[in-house]
Amino acid sequence: MFTSLTPRQSRISAIAILILLVMAVLILAIYPIWTMNTAYNAQIEDARFQILRYQRIAKQDARYQQEFSKLKRSQQSDLRYLQSKTDSLANAELQRRIKQVAAAGGGEIISTQTVQISQEEMLNRVAIRVRMKSTLENLTKILHQLETQKPYLFVENISLRSRHLPRRRLPKTKDIQKAIRSLDLEFLLVGYIKSDGI
C-alpha cells in the first residue's frame, strides 16, 4: 500500500504518523497530570472552605469564652448539689446535715455509715446509711426538712420499726406513751456532687 505512494504523499503520511504519535504521547503524559490537577483543585477548594469556617469560629471565640465562664460560675454556685469536691468530704457534709436536721426535729441519731455507690453518667452519687430514733410526728418533720431544702437530698430504703418494750422494764407511767410512740428507723440519705466534666 505504501509502495504505490509518491514521495510527496509518503512525506505527508510520515508527518501525519509523527503528529499522531506525538499527540498520543502527549495525551498519555498530560491526562494523568490533568486528572491529578483536578483532584488537587478540589482538595484546595475544600481546604479553603474549612479555613473560612474555622476563621468564622475563631472570631466567635471571645464570645464563647465569656459564655463558658458565666456558665462555670453559675454551676459553681449551684446549691442543688453538695458543695464538696470529693466523695469523702460529701459524706461528711451529709453526716453534718442529718445531725443538724435530726437535732432540730427532735430525733436522735444512733449511727451513720458511709455507703459505696457507683458513679452515674455526669454526677457522683454519695450516700450514708442512717440509724435513728424518733417519734412519727418528728420523723415526718425531719424527712420533709431533708427532702425539700437545698442541697437536694433523697431518702431511700427506709425501714421503720416500733420499739419493743418488755413488760418488766416498762418506764414510769408518764414516759410510757412517749416510749411506745418512739420508732427505730434506718434509711439511706443520698446526695449528688458534680463531677469534673460539668
Coordinates of N, CA and C in Angstrom, one line a residue:
M1 N 0.8 -1.2 0.0 CA 0.0 0.0 0.0 C 0.9 1.3 0.0
F2 N 1.9 1.2 0.9 CA 2.8 2.4 0.9 C 3.8 2.5 -0.3
T3 N 4.0 1.3 -1.0 CA 4.9 1.3 -2.1 C 4.4 2.1 -3.3
S4 N 3.1 2.2 -3.4 CA 2.5 2.9 -4.5 C 2.4 4.4 -4.3
L5 N 2.8 5.0 -3.2 CA 2.7 6.4 -2.8 C 3.8 7.2 -3.5
T6 N 3.5 8.3 -3.9 CA 4.5 9.2 -4.4 C 5.4 9.7 -3.3
P7 N 6.6 10.2 -3.6 CA 7.4 10.7 -2.5 C 6.7 11.8 -1.7
R8 N 6.0 12.7 -2.3 CA 5.3 13.7 -1.6 C 4.2 13.1 -0.6
Q9 N 3.5 12.2 -1.1 CA 2.4 11.5 -0.3 C 3.1 10.8 0.9
S10 N 4.2 10.1 0.6 CA 4.8 9.4 1.7 C 5.4 10.3 2.8
R11 N 5.9 11.5 2.4 CA 6.3 12.5 3.4 C 5.1 13.0 4.2
I12 N 4.0 13.3 3.5 CA 2.8 13.8 4.2 C 2.3 12.7 5.2
S13 N 2.3 11.5 4.8 CA 1.8 10.4 5.7 C 2.8 10.2 6.8
A14 N 4.1 10.3 6.5 CA 5.1 10.2 7.6 C 4.9 11.3 8.6
I15 N 4.7 12.6 8.2 CA 4.5 13.7 9.1 C 3.2 13.4 9.9
A16 N 2.1 12.9 9.2 CA 0.8 12.7 9.9 C 1.0 11.6 11.0
I17 N 1.8 10.6 10.6 CA 2.0 9.5 11.6 C 2.8 10.1 12.8
L18 N 3.8 10.9 12.5 CA 4.6 11.5 13.5 C 3.8 12.4 14.5
I19 N 2.9 13.2 13.8 CA 2.0 14.0 14.6 C 1.1 13.2 15.5
L20 N 0.5 12.1 14.9 CA -0.3 11.2 15.7 C 0.4 10.6 16.9
L21 N 1.7 10.2 16.6 CA 2.5 9.6 17.7 C 2.8 10.6 18.8
V22 N 3.1 11.9 18.4 CA 3.4 12.9 19.4 C 2.2 13.2 20.2
M23 N 1.0 13.3 19.5 CA -0.3 13.6 20.2 C -0.6 12.5 21.2
A24 N -0.4 11.2 20.8 CA -0.7 10.1 21.7 C 0.2 10.1 22.9
V25 N 1.5 10.4 22.7 CA 2.5 10.5 23.8 C 2.0 11.7 24.7
L26 N 1.7 12.8 24.1 CA 1.3 14.0 24.9 C 0.0 13.7 25.7
I27 N -1.0 13.0 25.1 CA -2.2 12.7 25.8 C -1.9 11.7 26.9
L28 N -1.1 10.7 26.7 CA -0.8 9.7 27.7 C 0.0 10.4 28.9
A29 N 0.8 11.4 28.6 CA 1.6 12.1 29.6 C 0.7 13.1 30.3
I30 N -0.1 13.9 29.6 CA -0.8 15.0 30.1 C -2.1 14.6 30.8
Y31 N -2.8 13.6 30.4 CA -4.1 13.2 31.0 C -3.9 12.9 32.5
P32 N -2.9 12.0 32.9 CA -2.8 11.8 34.4 C -2.5 13.1 35.1
I33 N -1.7 14.0 34.6 CA -1.4 15.2 35.2 C -2.6 16.1 35.3
W34 N -3.4 16.1 34.3 CA -4.6 16.9 34.3 C -5.6 16.4 35.3
T35 N -5.8 15.0 35.4 CA -6.7 14.4 36.4 C -6.2 14.7 37.9
M36 N -4.9 14.6 38.1 CA -4.3 14.9 39.4 C -4.5 16.4 39.7
N37 N -4.4 17.2 38.7 CA -4.6 18.7 38.9 C -6.0 18.9 39.3
T38 N -7.0 18.3 38.7 CA -8.4 18.4 39.0 C -8.7 18.0 40.5
A39 N -8.1 16.8 40.8 CA -8.3 16.3 42.2 C -7.7 17.3 43.2
Y40 N -6.5 17.8 42.9 CA -5.8 18.8 43.8 C -6.6 20.1 43.9
N41 N -7.2 20.5 42.8 CA -8.0 21.7 42.9 C -9.2 21.5 43.8
A42 N -9.9 20.3 43.7 CA -11.0 20.0 44.6 C -10.6 20.0 46.0
Q43 N -9.4 19.4 46.3 CA -8.9 19.4 47.7 C -8.6 20.9 48.2
I44 N -8.0 21.7 47.3 CA -7.7 23.1 47.7 C -9.0 23.8 48.0
E45 N -10.0 23.6 47.2 CA -11.3 24.3 47.4 C -11.9 23.8 48.8
D46 N -11.8 22.5 49.0 CA -12.3 22.0 50.3 C -11.5 22.6 51.5
A47 N -10.2 22.7 51.3 CA -9.4 23.3 52.4 C -9.7 24.8 52.6
R48 N -10.0 25.5 51.5 CA -10.4 26.9 51.6 C -11.7 27.0 52.4
F49 N -12.6 26.2 52.1 CA -13.9 26.2 52.8 C -13.7 25.9 54.3
Q50 N -12.9 24.9 54.6 CA -12.6 24.6 56.0 C -12.0 25.8 56.7
I51 N -11.0 26.4 56.0 CA -10.3 27.5 56.7 C -11.3 28.7 56.9
L52 N -12.1 29.0 56.0 CA -13.1 30.0 56.2 C -14.0 29.7 57.3
R53 N -14.4 28.5 57.4 CA -15.3 28.0 58.5 C -14.6 28.2 59.9
Y54 N -13.3 27.7 60.0 CA -12.6 27.9 61.2 C -12.3 29.3 61.6
Q55 N -12.1 30.2 60.6 CA -11.9 31.6 60.8 C -13.2 32.2 61.4
R56 N -14.4 31.8 60.9 CA -15.6 32.3 61.5 C -15.8 31.9 62.9
I57 N -15.4 30.6 63.2 CA -15.5 30.1 64.6 C -14.5 30.8 65.5
A58 N -13.3 31.0 65.0 CA -12.3 31.7 65.8 C -12.7 33.1 66.1
K59 N -13.4 33.8 65.2 CA -13.9 35.1 65.5 C -14.9 35.2 66.7
Q60 N -15.6 34.1 66.9 CA -16.6 34.0 67.9 C -16.0 33.4 69.2
D61 N -14.7 33.2 69.3 CA -14.1 32.6 70.4 C -14.2 33.4 71.7
A62 N -14.1 34.7 71.6 CA -14.2 35.6 72.8 C -15.6 35.5 73.4
R63 N -16.6 35.5 72.5 CA -18.0 35.4 73.0 C -18.2 34.1 73.7
Y64 N -17.7 33.0 73.1 CA -17.9 31.6 73.7 C -17.2 31.5 75.0
Q65 N -16.0 32.1 75.1 CA -15.2 32.1 76.3 C -16.0 32.8 77.4
Q66 N -16.6 33.9 77.1 CA -17.4 34.6 78.1 C -18.6 33.8 78.6
E67 N -19.3 33.2 77.6 CA -20.4 32.3 77.9 C -20.0 31.1 78.8
F68 N -18.9 30.5 78.4 CA -18.4 29.4 79.2 C -18.0 29.8 80.6
S69 N -17.4 31.0 80.8 CA -17.0 31.5 82.1 C -18.3 31.7 82.9
K70 N -19.3 32.3 82.3 CA -20.5 32.6 83.0 C -21.2 31.3 83.5
L71 N -21.2 30.3 82.6 CA -21.8 29.0 82.9 C -21.1 28.3 84.0
K72 N -19.8 28.4 84.0 CA -18.9 27.7 85.0 C -19.2 28.4 86.4
R73 N -19.3 29.7 86.4 CA -19.6 30.4 87.7 C -21.0 30.1 88.2
S74 N -21.9 29.9 87.3 CA -23.3 29.6 87.8 C -23.3 28.2 88.3
Q75 N -22.6 27.3 87.7 CA -22.5 25.9 88.2 C -21.8 25.8 89.5
Q76 N -20.8 26.6 89.7 CA -20.1 26.5 91.0 C -20.9 27.0 92.1
S77 N -21.8 27.9 91.9 CA -22.7 28.4 92.9 C -24.0 27.7 93.0
D78 N -24.1 26.6 92.3 CA -25.4 25.8 92.2 C -25.6 25.1 93.5
L79 N -26.7 25.5 94.2 CA -26.9 25.0 95.6 C -27.7 23.7 95.5
R80 N -28.1 23.2 94.3 CA -28.8 21.9 94.3 C -27.9 20.7 94.6
Y81 N -26.6 20.9 94.5 CA -25.7 19.8 94.7 C -24.9 20.0 96.0
L82 N -24.3 19.0 96.5 CA -23.4 19.1 97.7 C -22.2 19.9 97.2
Q83 N -21.7 20.7 98.1 CA -20.6 21.7 97.6 C -19.3 21.0 97.7
S84 N -19.2 19.8 98.3 CA -17.9 19.2 98.4 C -17.4 18.7 97.1
K85 N -16.0 18.6 97.0 CA -15.4 18.1 95.7 C -15.1 16.6 95.6
T86 N -15.0 16.0 96.8 CA -14.7 14.6 96.8 C -15.8 13.8 97.6
D87 N -15.8 12.5 97.3 CA -16.8 11.6 98.0 C -16.7 11.7 99.5
S88 N -15.5 11.6 100.0 CA -15.3 11.6 101.5 C -15.8 12.9 102.1
L89 N -15.5 14.0 101.5 CA -16.0 15.3 102.0 C -17.5 15.4 101.9
A90 N -18.0 14.9 100.8 CA -19.5 14.9 100.6 C -20.2 14.0 101.7
N91 N -19.6 12.9 102.0 CA -20.2 12.0 103.1 C -20.2 12.8 104.4
A92 N -19.1 13.5 104.7 CA -19.0 14.3 105.9 C -20.1 15.4 105.9
E93 N -20.3 16.0 104.7 CA -21.3 17.0 104.6 C -22.7 16.4 104.8
L94 N -23.0 15.2 104.3 CA -24.2 14.6 104.5 C -24.4 14.3 106.0
Q95 N -23.4 13.8 106.7 CA -23.5 13.5 108.1 C -23.8 14.7 108.9
R96 N -23.1 15.8 108.6 CA -23.4 17.1 109.3 C -24.8 17.5 109.1
R97 N -25.3 17.4 107.9 CA -26.7 17.8 107.6 C -27.7 17.0 108.3
I98 N -27.5 15.6 108.3 CA -28.5 14.8 109.0 C -28.5 15.1 110.5
K99 N -27.3 15.3 111.1 CA -27.2 15.6 112.5 C -27.9 16.9 112.9
Q100 N -27.8 17.9 112.0 CA -28.4 19.2 112.3 C -29.9 19.1 112.2
V101 N -30.4 18.4 111.1 CA -31.9 18.3 110.9 C -32.5 17.4 112.0
A102 N -31.8 16.3 112.4 CA -32.4 15.5 113.4 C -32.4 16.2 114.7
A103 N -31.4 16.9 115.1 CA -31.4 17.7 116.3 C -32.5 18.7 116.4
A104 N -32.7 19.4 115.2 CA -33.7 20.4 115.2 C -35.1 19.8 115.2
G105 N -35.2 18.6 114.7 CA -36.6 18.0 114.6 C -36.9 17.1 115.7
G106 N -36.0 17.0 116.7 CA -36.3 16.1 117.9 C -36.0 14.7 117.7
G107 N -35.1 14.3 116.7 CA -34.7 12.9 116.5 C -33.4 12.7 117.2
E108 N -33.1 11.4 117.3 CA -31.8 11.0 118.0 C -31.0 10.1 117.0
I109 N -29.9 10.6 116.5 CA -29.0 9.7 115.6 C -28.3 8.7 116.4
I110 N -28.5 7.4 116.0 CA -27.8 6.3 116.7 C -26.4 6.1 116.0
S111 N -26.5 6.0 114.6 CA -25.2 5.8 113.9 C -25.4 6.3 112.5
T112 N -24.2 6.6 111.8 CA -24.2 6.9 110.4 C -23.0 6.1 109.8
Q113 N -23.2 5.7 108.6 CA -22.2 4.9 108.0 C -22.1 5.2 106.5
T114 N -21.0 5.4 106.0 CA -20.9 5.7 104.5 C -21.2 4.4 103.7
V115 N -21.7 4.6 102.5 CA -22.1 3.5 101.6 C -21.5 3.8 100.3
Q116 N -20.8 2.8 99.7 CA -20.2 2.9 98.4 C -21.3 2.9 97.3
I117 N -21.4 3.9 96.5 CA -22.4 4.0 95.4 C -21.6 4.2 94.1
S118 N -22.1 3.6 93.1 CA -21.4 3.7 91.8 C -21.6 5.1 91.2
Q119 N -20.7 5.6 90.4 CA -20.8 6.9 89.7 C -21.7 6.8 88.6
E120 N -22.6 7.8 88.5 CA -23.5 7.9 87.4 C -22.9 8.7 86.3
E121 N -23.6 8.9 85.2 CA -23.1 9.5 84.0 C -22.4 10.8 84.2
M122 N -23.1 11.8 84.8 CA -22.5 13.1 84.9 C -22.4 13.6 86.3
L123 N -22.9 12.8 87.3 CA -22.9 13.2 88.7 C -22.4 12.1 89.5
N124 N -21.7 12.4 90.6 CA -21.3 11.4 91.6 C -22.4 11.3 92.6
R125 N -22.8 10.1 92.9 CA -23.9 9.9 93.9 C -23.2 9.5 95.2
V126 N -23.5 10.1 96.3 CA -22.9 9.7 97.6 C -24.0 9.4 98.5
A127 N -23.8 8.5 99.4 CA -24.9 8.1 100.3 C -24.3 7.7 101.7
I128 N -25.1 7.9 102.7 CA -24.8 7.4 104.0 C -26.0 6.6 104.6
R129 N -25.8 5.6 105.3 CA -26.8 4.8 106.0 C -27.0 5.4 107.4
V130 N -28.2 5.7 107.7 CA -28.5 6.4 109.0 C -29.4 5.5 109.8
R131 N -29.1 5.4 111.1 CA -30.0 4.7 112.1 C -30.3 5.8 113.1
M132 N -31.6 5.9 113.4 CA -32.0 7.0 114.4 C -33.3 6.6 115.1
K133 N -33.6 7.3 116.1 CA -34.8 7.1 116.9 C -35.6 8.4 116.7
S134 N -36.9 8.3 116.6 CA -37.8 9.4 116.5 C -39.2 9.0 116.7
T135 N -40.1 10.0 117.0 CA -41.5 9.7 117.0 C -42.0 9.9 115.6
L136 N -43.2 9.5 115.3 CA -43.7 9.6 114.0 C -43.9 11.0 113.6
E137 N -44.4 11.9 114.5 CA -44.6 13.3 114.2 C -43.2 14.0 113.9
N138 N -42.2 13.7 114.7 CA -40.9 14.3 114.4 C -40.3 13.7 113.1
L139 N -40.5 12.5 112.9 CA -40.0 11.8 111.7 C -40.5 12.5 110.4
T140 N -41.8 12.8 110.4 CA -42.3 13.5 109.2 C -41.7 14.8 109.0
K141 N -41.4 15.6 110.1 CA -40.8 16.9 110.0 C -39.3 16.7 109.5
I142 N -38.6 15.7 110.1 CA -37.2 15.5 109.7 C -37.1 15.2 108.2
L143 N -37.9 14.2 107.7 CA -37.9 13.8 106.3 C -38.3 14.9 105.4
H144 N -39.3 15.7 105.8 CA -39.7 16.8 105.0 C -38.6 17.8 104.9
Q145 N -37.9 18.1 106.0 CA -36.8 19.1 106.0 C -35.6 18.6 105.1
L146 N -35.4 17.3 105.2 CA -34.3 16.7 104.4 C -34.5 16.8 102.9
E147 N -35.8 16.5 102.5 CA -36.1 16.4 101.0 C -36.6 17.6 100.4
T148 N -36.8 18.7 101.1 CA -37.4 19.9 100.5 C -36.4 21.1 100.4
Q149 N -35.3 21.0 101.1 CA -34.3 22.1 101.1 C -33.1 21.8 100.2
K150 N -32.3 22.8 99.9 CA -31.1 22.6 99.1 C -29.9 22.4 100.1
P151 N -29.0 21.6 99.7 CA -28.9 20.8 98.5 C -30.0 19.7 98.5
Y152 N -30.3 19.3 97.3 CA -31.3 18.2 97.1 C -30.8 16.9 97.7
L153 N -31.5 16.4 98.6 CA -31.2 15.1 99.3 C -32.4 14.2 99.1
F154 N -32.1 12.9 99.0 CA -33.1 11.9 98.8 C -33.0 10.8 99.9
V155 N -34.2 10.4 100.4 CA -34.3 9.4 101.4 C -34.7 8.1 100.7
E156 N -33.9 7.0 100.8 CA -34.2 5.8 100.1 C -34.2 4.6 101.1
N157 N -34.8 3.6 100.8 CA -34.8 2.3 101.5 C -35.1 2.5 103.0
I158 N -36.2 3.2 103.3 CA -36.5 3.5 104.7 C -37.1 2.3 105.3
S159 N -36.7 2.0 106.6 CA -37.2 0.9 107.3 C -37.6 1.4 108.7
L160 N -38.9 1.2 109.1 CA -39.4 1.6 110.4 C -39.7 0.5 111.3
R161 N -39.4 0.6 112.5 CA -39.8 -0.5 113.5 C -40.2 0.2 114.8
S162 N -41.3 -0.3 115.3 CA -41.7 0.3 116.6 C -40.9 -0.4 117.7
R163 N -40.6 0.3 118.7 CA -39.8 -0.3 119.8 C -40.5 -1.3 120.6
H164 N -39.9 -2.4 120.8 CA -40.5 -3.4 121.7 C -40.1 -3.1 123.1
L165 N -41.2 -3.0 124.0 CA -40.9 -2.8 125.4 C -41.3 -4.0 126.2
P166 N -40.4 -4.7 126.8 CA -40.8 -5.8 127.7 C -41.5 -5.3 128.9
R167 N -42.5 -6.1 129.4 CA -43.4 -5.6 130.5 C -42.6 -5.4 131.7
R168 N -41.6 -6.1 132.0 CA -40.9 -6.0 133.3 C -40.0 -4.7 133.3
R169 N -39.8 -4.1 132.1 CA -38.9 -2.9 132.1 C -39.7 -1.7 131.7
L170 N -41.0 -1.7 131.9 CA -41.8 -0.5 131.5 C -41.3 0.7 132.2
P171 N -41.2 1.8 131.5 CA -40.8 3.1 132.2 C -42.0 3.6 133.1
K172 N -41.7 4.7 133.7 CA -42.7 5.4 134.5 C -43.9 5.7 133.7
T173 N -45.1 5.8 134.3 CA -46.3 6.0 133.6 C -46.3 7.2 132.7
K174 N -45.8 8.3 133.0 CA -45.8 9.4 132.1 C -44.9 9.2 130.9
D175 N -43.9 8.4 131.0 CA -43.0 8.1 129.9 C -43.4 7.0 129.0
I176 N -44.4 6.2 129.5 CA -44.9 5.0 128.7 C -45.3 5.5 127.3
Q177 N -46.2 6.5 127.3 CA -46.8 6.9 126.0 C -45.7 7.3 125.0
K178 N -44.7 8.1 125.6 CA -43.6 8.6 124.7 C -42.7 7.4 124.2
A179 N -42.5 6.4 125.1 CA -41.7 5.2 124.7 C -42.4 4.4 123.7
I180 N -43.7 4.3 123.8 CA -44.5 3.5 122.8 C -44.5 4.2 121.5
R181 N -44.6 5.5 121.4 CA -44.6 6.2 120.2 C -43.3 6.3 119.5
S182 N -42.2 5.9 120.2 CA -40.9 6.1 119.6 C -40.6 5.0 118.6
L183 N -40.0 5.4 117.4 CA -39.7 4.4 116.4 C -38.2 4.3 116.1
D184 N -37.7 3.1 115.8 CA -36.4 2.9 115.3 C -36.4 2.9 113.8
L185 N -35.6 3.7 113.1 CA -35.6 3.7 111.7 C -34.2 3.7 111.1
E186 N -34.2 3.2 109.9 CA -32.9 3.1 109.1 C -33.2 3.5 107.7
F187 N -32.3 4.3 107.1 CA -32.6 4.7 105.7 C -31.2 5.1 105.1
L188 N -31.3 5.2 103.8 CA -30.1 5.8 103.0 C -30.4 7.2 102.8
L189 N -29.5 8.1 103.0 CA -29.6 9.5 102.7 C -28.6 9.7 101.5
V190 N -29.2 10.2 100.4 CA -28.4 10.3 99.1 C -28.3 11.7 98.7
G191 N -27.2 12.1 98.2 CA -27.0 13.4 97.6 C -26.0 13.3 96.4
Y192 N -25.9 14.4 95.7 CA -25.1 14.3 94.5 C -24.0 15.4 94.5
I193 N -22.8 15.1 94.0 CA -21.8 16.1 93.7 C -21.5 16.1 92.3
K194 N -21.2 17.3 91.7 CA -20.9 17.4 90.3 C -19.5 16.8 90.0
S195 N -19.4 16.0 88.9 CA -18.1 15.5 88.5 C -17.4 16.6 87.8
D196 N -16.1 16.4 87.5 CA -15.3 17.5 86.9 C -15.8 17.9 85.5
G197 N -16.5 17.0 84.8 CA -16.9 17.3 83.4 C -18.0 18.4 83.3
I198 N -18.7 18.7 84.4 CA -19.8 19.7 84.2 C -19.5 20.9 85.2

